[in-house]
């Protein structure tokens, strides 16, 4: 179940994408959701109508499972509706729970697996293959992938060289969003380094606003915090080794990253609600409370990926004017670029399921959801103009321009028992660390114990 380094062809060039992204966000920091006509000089081709041939599927019925909720689920249902319209098939969305592997296991045990599932971790894809649940992507889907995706994004969906996953959704998880009015009132500047971030936090705190919302009730944002600090501080090679558990969580590099996180997490007054409040704050609330409350929101900044825009959309704040963004600051020599994503995996092989996989690999499907906001596609043939605001267009441009030069979310590469289960493994261990950031050695010991059990290799 260990991730192979060949799964993602991303060895040396993390810094160039970070630099490109920093420049892109600087260009767009003052832009709001504008007319959608500017592409930063780049069109990525893409559909004006239909680019993928789909069969007639009248009478076919499909169930598609994913953990998406709220606006994300509603937007994806519009993509499924387009598939229904083009093929005549009937598609039902099945809300799943984390960890999705456990959810699917109960469905399969009951003889009612969904036809297709969107899996949020490469580790989950591997488990689905090992358990004999996943079916390989057919020739039409592979043809769309070869045409529309960089090799790195194709390889993340492979197990033992065979294609099982179609990466429909990507995430840039190296962004910090901030309340522009609060920064202006505090005289705070967008930070380039970790020290700059601490300086900006102090300025915000002195102005009377708590610097950060941290979504501690959900374990996964805490793993993303760690990964950005670790990638920047320890470097790509150590990151790959820890992702595969080739080095232990008791390694000095992990201690250094946790000590760095403690510089923020250990300051009670820097977290909305303190450590206890953060541990009761779920991700959507961590975003909305940063962009509501006028000049006295509950926090000035919130860390997470490009998908934060979906939640900002639930407030009156406008992305690019009221809500701005900067790349996760460099902790070491280079700013980090961490990606995540969700892959469609076929569980019940059929003509209709294969057609849906091919559709999700096409620019047609991704362009629909791109226009709705809060979504990023790894598909290089989605037109940049499809994204609804300048900030999102530049993030998308940077992702496509990076090719294979990124690092995939570390916890998503891990066995789900360690990296993807609420209340267990890394999620729980980092929640415990957030509660008591002084106990670095204790956190390392717990992380190593849980990792060794999940990977089954003792380091």
XYZ file of C-alpha atoms in Angstrom:
459
model
C 0.000 0.000 0.000
C 3.004 2.280 0.111
C 3.063 4.992 -2.524
C 5.766 4.537 -5.113
C 7.829 7.557 -6.043
C 7.127 6.719 -9.680
C 3.469 7.434 -8.996
C 4.201 11.136 -9.362
C 6.988 12.329 -11.615
C 7.926 15.294 -9.479
C 11.457 15.288 -8.208
C 13.228 18.625 -8.281
C 11.151 21.506 -9.549
C 8.863 22.591 -6.746
C 10.282 26.134 -6.675
C 9.404 27.220 -10.261
C 5.664 26.654 -9.764
C 5.753 28.490 -6.450
C 7.411 31.445 -8.146
C 4.908 31.371 -10.995
C 1.998 31.180 -8.567
C 3.364 34.026 -6.457
C 3.608 36.216 -9.547
C 0.164 35.189 -10.705
C -1.473 36.028 -7.397
C 0.360 39.326 -7.211
C -1.034 40.225 -10.624
C -4.557 39.337 -9.589
C -4.665 40.521 -5.988
C -6.616 43.627 -6.946
C -8.910 41.932 -9.455
C -12.389 40.731 -8.638
C -14.694 38.362 -10.463
C -14.485 40.219 -13.746
C -15.833 39.611 -17.189
C -14.041 36.332 -17.746
C -12.454 37.483 -21.002
C -8.862 37.858 -19.845
C -6.750 34.727 -19.913
C -3.414 36.225 -18.979
C -2.546 35.900 -22.649
C -3.134 32.174 -22.667
C -5.949 30.080 -24.054
C -5.776 26.398 -23.334
C -7.932 25.372 -26.250
C -10.874 23.412 -24.932
C -14.483 22.957 -25.800
C -16.831 25.323 -27.467
C -19.263 22.421 -27.617
C -18.652 18.683 -27.425
C -15.113 17.290 -27.596
C -15.819 13.709 -26.529
C -18.008 11.145 -28.318
C -20.487 9.535 -25.933
C -22.699 6.537 -26.667
C -26.491 6.491 -26.452
C -27.329 4.979 -23.078
C -31.133 5.196 -22.935
C -32.383 3.203 -19.980
C -28.968 2.872 -18.313
C -28.821 3.777 -14.624
C -25.706 4.834 -12.735
C -24.923 5.652 -9.122
C -21.982 7.963 -8.412
C -20.654 8.300 -4.856
C -18.513 11.122 -3.427
C -17.982 12.805 -0.061
C -18.832 16.230 -1.521
C -21.505 18.297 0.207
C -23.114 21.722 -0.188
C -22.188 23.844 -3.190
C -19.520 21.381 -4.327
C -22.090 18.580 -4.550
C -24.649 20.835 -6.244
C -22.131 21.929 -8.867
C -21.030 18.365 -9.609
C -24.667 17.333 -10.059
C -24.846 19.864 -12.924
C -22.001 18.012 -14.608
C -23.853 14.720 -14.162
C -26.996 16.340 -15.590
C -25.078 17.207 -18.763
C -23.961 13.575 -19.062
C -27.603 12.502 -18.711
C -28.658 14.991 -21.380
C -26.054 13.773 -23.861
C -26.468 10.030 -23.316
C -30.000 9.413 -22.057
C -28.627 7.641 -18.971
C -30.034 8.306 -15.510
C -27.430 9.201 -12.856
C -28.002 9.326 -9.093
C -25.545 11.033 -6.752
C -24.897 9.050 -3.561
C -23.523 11.105 -0.623
C -20.649 9.203 0.992
C -18.945 9.599 4.350
C -15.251 9.707 5.237
C -13.403 7.439 5.110
C -14.954 6.613 1.765
C -13.228 3.209 1.611
C -15.201 2.121 4.706
C -18.408 3.531 3.196
C -17.808 1.626 -0.044
C -16.907 -1.525 1.878
C -20.313 -1.553 3.569
C -22.062 -0.914 0.232
C -20.141 -3.722 -1.463
C -20.779 -6.097 1.451
C -24.483 -5.344 1.037
C -24.312 -6.084 -2.687
C -25.032 -2.472 -3.671
C -21.811 -0.747 -4.717
C -22.116 2.508 -6.644
C -21.038 2.281 -10.269
C -18.437 5.020 -9.901
C -16.838 6.596 -6.821
C -14.770 9.770 -6.511
C -11.832 8.855 -4.296
C -9.911 11.681 -2.589
C -6.656 9.763 -1.999
C -4.237 7.761 -4.172
C -3.985 5.500 -1.128
C -7.726 4.802 -1.410
C -7.368 3.945 -5.113
C -4.677 1.398 -4.233
C -6.881 -0.101 -1.523
C -9.825 -0.377 -3.932
C -7.582 -2.188 -6.425
C -6.059 -4.508 -3.818
C -9.528 -5.436 -2.555
C -10.613 -6.274 -6.116
C -13.256 -3.524 -6.195
C -11.831 -1.184 -8.843
C -12.113 -1.847 -12.571
C -9.551 -0.536 -15.087
C -10.359 2.511 -17.187
C -11.233 1.444 -20.729
C -9.744 2.642 -24.043
C -12.018 5.683 -24.441
C -11.205 6.977 -20.976
C -7.480 6.351 -21.465
C -7.621 8.172 -24.798
C -9.145 11.237 -23.095
C -6.537 11.114 -20.335
C -3.650 10.925 -22.800
C -5.063 13.861 -24.739
C -5.900 16.114 -21.781
C -3.569 15.359 -18.858
C 0.125 15.650 -18.074
C 1.884 12.356 -17.448
C 2.115 13.062 -13.709
C -1.664 13.352 -13.300
C -2.189 10.162 -15.322
C 0.366 8.274 -13.221
C -1.212 9.215 -9.882
C -4.307 7.285 -11.023
C -2.348 4.136 -11.907
C -1.712 1.059 -9.783
C 0.971 -1.368 -10.959
C 1.079 0.452 -14.287
C -2.650 0.096 -15.005
C -5.044 3.068 -15.148
C -7.774 2.951 -12.495
C -8.307 6.611 -11.595
C -9.431 9.621 -13.632
C -8.385 12.768 -11.769
C -11.411 14.986 -12.221
C -10.670 17.590 -9.568
C -7.390 19.113 -8.396
C -6.549 21.418 -5.543
C -3.753 23.867 -4.929
C -3.269 23.433 -1.196
C -0.574 26.077 -0.780
C -2.672 29.224 -0.323
C -3.559 31.537 2.564
C -6.684 33.685 2.169
C -7.047 36.957 4.031
C -9.550 39.673 4.831
C -8.250 42.635 2.813
C -9.883 45.272 5.029
C -8.311 43.835 8.181
C -4.861 43.767 6.568
C -5.325 47.347 5.389
C -6.401 48.532 8.847
C -3.451 46.715 10.450
C -0.911 47.943 7.917
C -0.008 44.284 7.304
C 1.801 43.166 4.144
C 1.443 39.916 2.214
C 4.224 37.694 3.607
C 6.844 35.943 1.493
C 8.523 34.016 4.333
C 7.395 32.306 7.538
C 8.975 35.117 9.546
C 6.985 37.601 7.456
C 3.846 35.621 8.294
C 4.576 35.887 12.019
C 5.166 39.638 11.559
C 1.859 40.084 9.688
C 0.081 38.034 12.360
C 1.470 40.309 15.062
C 0.334 43.425 13.180
C -3.163 42.000 12.811
C -3.268 40.981 16.478
C -2.139 44.463 17.569
C -4.961 45.959 15.472
C -7.505 44.042 17.561
C -8.317 41.091 15.260
C -7.350 37.458 15.861
C -4.889 36.428 13.116
C -6.049 32.900 12.156
C -9.002 30.588 11.863
C -7.820 26.973 12.042
C -10.259 24.195 11.121
C -9.212 21.858 13.915
C -12.494 19.949 14.100
C -11.600 18.451 10.713
C -8.269 16.655 10.853
C -7.406 17.008 7.172
C -6.650 20.779 7.164
C -4.119 20.143 9.930
C -2.317 17.577 7.760
C -2.184 20.179 4.969
C -0.656 22.760 7.313
C 2.027 20.242 8.261
C 2.757 19.242 4.663
C 3.355 22.807 3.492
C 5.722 23.543 6.346
C 7.490 20.194 5.931
C 7.889 20.390 2.135
C 9.346 23.891 2.293
C 11.567 23.235 5.311
C 12.757 19.647 4.788
C 12.696 19.669 0.978
C 11.156 17.453 -1.730
C 13.348 14.361 -1.192
C 12.583 14.115 2.535
C 8.913 14.781 1.716
C 8.884 11.786 -0.642
C 10.621 9.610 1.948
C 8.156 10.517 4.708
C 5.217 10.052 2.298
C 6.363 6.453 1.750
C 7.341 5.961 5.412
C 10.942 5.368 4.397
C 11.907 7.676 7.249
C 10.168 7.696 10.622
C 7.917 10.384 12.047
C 10.420 10.564 14.899
C 12.948 12.008 12.412
C 14.467 15.397 13.370
C 12.953 16.946 10.229
C 9.463 16.203 11.577
C 10.395 17.685 14.957
C 11.550 20.856 13.217
C 8.288 21.167 11.237
C 6.126 20.660 14.332
C 8.204 23.231 16.235
C 7.599 25.687 13.398
C 3.835 25.041 13.451
C 3.863 25.548 17.209
C 5.040 29.131 16.646
C 1.470 29.808 15.435
C -0.600 26.998 16.923
C 0.975 27.556 20.343
C -0.222 31.160 20.570
C -3.729 30.930 22.006
C -4.520 34.560 21.138
C -3.546 33.991 17.491
C -6.265 31.352 16.936
C -9.979 32.159 16.762
C -11.342 30.668 19.979
C -7.876 29.570 21.080
C -6.821 25.940 20.719
C -10.118 24.678 22.174
C -12.144 26.867 19.823
C -10.076 25.776 16.828
C -10.741 22.125 17.684
C -14.483 22.862 17.492
C -14.236 24.793 14.212
C -15.162 22.901 11.058
C -13.650 23.898 7.732
C -16.612 25.839 6.225
C -16.953 27.929 9.403
C -13.212 28.639 9.461
C -13.656 30.366 6.094
C -16.958 32.166 6.582
C -15.981 33.636 9.964
C -12.920 35.197 8.307
C -15.077 37.077 5.805
C -18.081 38.111 7.909
C -18.364 40.576 10.775
C -17.358 43.756 8.961
C -14.109 45.222 10.271
C -14.181 42.886 13.299
C -14.317 39.344 11.864
C -13.384 36.438 14.119
C -10.103 36.091 12.221
C -8.043 37.782 9.531
C -6.616 34.757 7.716
C -7.527 31.188 6.885
C -5.268 28.587 5.320
C -6.511 26.151 2.694
C -6.691 25.488 -1.031
C -8.317 27.196 -3.992
C -11.637 25.510 -3.064
C -11.986 28.046 -0.209
C -13.725 30.192 -2.823
C -16.849 28.023 -2.587
C -17.196 28.972 1.081
C -16.295 32.619 0.516
C -19.185 32.575 -1.957
C -21.535 31.957 0.982
C -20.576 35.374 2.380
C -20.903 38.852 0.886
C -17.136 39.085 0.363
C -15.852 39.217 -3.215
C -12.792 37.197 -4.191
C -10.022 39.520 -5.358
C -11.269 42.618 -3.513
C -12.593 41.738 -0.034
C -11.008 38.281 0.039
C -7.449 38.111 -1.233
C -4.880 35.339 -1.298
C -1.137 34.774 -1.144
C 0.987 31.636 -1.622
C 1.920 29.705 1.499
C 5.114 31.471 2.625
C 8.533 29.889 2.278
C 9.642 28.256 5.495
C 12.888 26.993 3.981
C 14.599 27.938 0.727
C 11.514 27.608 -1.499
C 7.785 28.156 -1.084
C 5.833 24.871 -1.108
C 3.397 23.684 -3.771
C 1.173 20.881 -2.500
C -1.604 19.470 -4.687
C -4.549 17.264 -3.910
C -7.322 15.836 -6.007
C -10.286 13.506 -6.463
C -10.280 10.645 -8.954
C -13.222 8.837 -10.516
C -12.873 5.049 -10.101
C -15.185 2.484 -11.704
C -16.545 -0.134 -9.287
C -19.159 -1.756 -11.570
C -17.895 -2.146 -15.102
C -20.399 -1.268 -17.800
C -20.657 0.693 -21.015
C -22.322 3.531 -19.079
C -19.696 3.629 -16.290
C -16.862 3.664 -18.839
C -18.611 6.447 -20.764
C -18.906 8.516 -17.582
C -15.198 8.022 -16.850
C -14.363 9.220 -20.385
C -16.688 12.213 -19.968
C -15.058 13.167 -16.644
C -11.648 12.969 -18.344
C -12.788 15.371 -21.071
C -12.647 19.175 -21.041
C -16.445 19.202 -21.462
C -17.200 18.014 -17.919
C -14.523 20.083 -16.184
C -15.459 23.272 -18.043
C -19.011 23.096 -16.676
C -17.798 22.981 -13.080
C -14.966 25.468 -13.673
C -17.531 28.114 -14.649
C -19.361 27.577 -11.344
C -16.308 28.477 -9.217
C -14.457 26.873 -6.325
C -13.064 24.170 -8.582
C -9.730 23.470 -10.235
C -9.129 20.915 -12.977
C -5.843 19.183 -13.799
C -7.176 18.888 -17.383
C -4.859 21.045 -19.498
C -7.473 21.555 -22.221
C -10.018 23.335 -20.049
C -10.000 26.931 -21.329
C -8.586 29.305 -18.737
C -11.424 31.693 -19.589
C -13.903 29.193 -18.082
C -12.813 30.115 -14.554
C -15.023 32.857 -13.100
C -12.457 35.302 -11.708
C -8.910 36.429 -12.310
C -7.530 34.822 -9.146
C -8.930 31.415 -10.062
C -7.769 31.731 -13.679
C -4.207 32.404 -12.580
C -4.241 29.487 -10.118
C -5.480 27.231 -12.937
C -2.860 28.581 -15.327
C -0.100 27.940 -12.816
C -1.282 24.349 -12.229
C -1.338 23.528 -15.946
C 1.994 25.283 -16.533
C 3.594 23.198 -13.768
C 3.166 19.989 -15.785
C 4.503 17.299 -13.463
C 6.318 19.662 -11.094
C 4.289 19.453 -7.901
C 4.025 17.309 -4.788
C 0.813 15.425 -4.087
C -0.776 15.722 -0.656
C 1.234 13.465 1.672
C -1.645 12.227 3.831
C -3.590 11.339 0.667
C -0.724 9.074 -0.425
C -0.790 7.242 2.913
C -2.921 4.213 3.782
C -6.369 5.541 4.620
C -6.126 4.260 8.203
C -3.290 6.735 8.784
C -3.912 9.634 6.411
C -7.641 9.693 5.737
C -9.754 8.635 8.715
C -11.563 11.063 11.063
C -10.594 10.546 14.690
C -7.665 8.247 13.868
C -4.078 8.259 12.694
C -2.507 11.492 11.491
C -5.784 13.450 11.689
C -6.230 12.638 15.391
C -2.537 12.953 16.239
C -2.354 16.471 14.790
C -5.579 17.426 16.571
C -3.919 16.309 19.812
C -0.856 18.357 18.883
C -3.000 21.427 18.197
C -4.479 20.977 21.679
C -0.996 20.790 23.236
C 1.647 22.206 20.848
C 4.354 21.968 23.518
C 4.405 18.167 23.355
C 6.376 17.741 20.136
C 8.055 14.479 21.166
C 4.708 12.991 22.213
C 3.146 13.972 18.880
C 6.037 12.397 16.975
C 5.764 9.156 18.955
C 2.015 8.890 18.270
C 2.457 9.680 14.572
C 5.188 7.054 14.199
C 3.215 4.394 16.063
C 0.135 4.962 13.902
C 2.126 5.188 10.671
C 4.033 1.981 11.368
C 0.756 0.149 12.029
C -0.895 1.470 8.861
C 2.048 1.025 6.490
C 3.015 -2.292 8.087
C 6.698 -1.588 7.586
C 7.838 -0.131 10.900
C 9.664 2.610 9.036
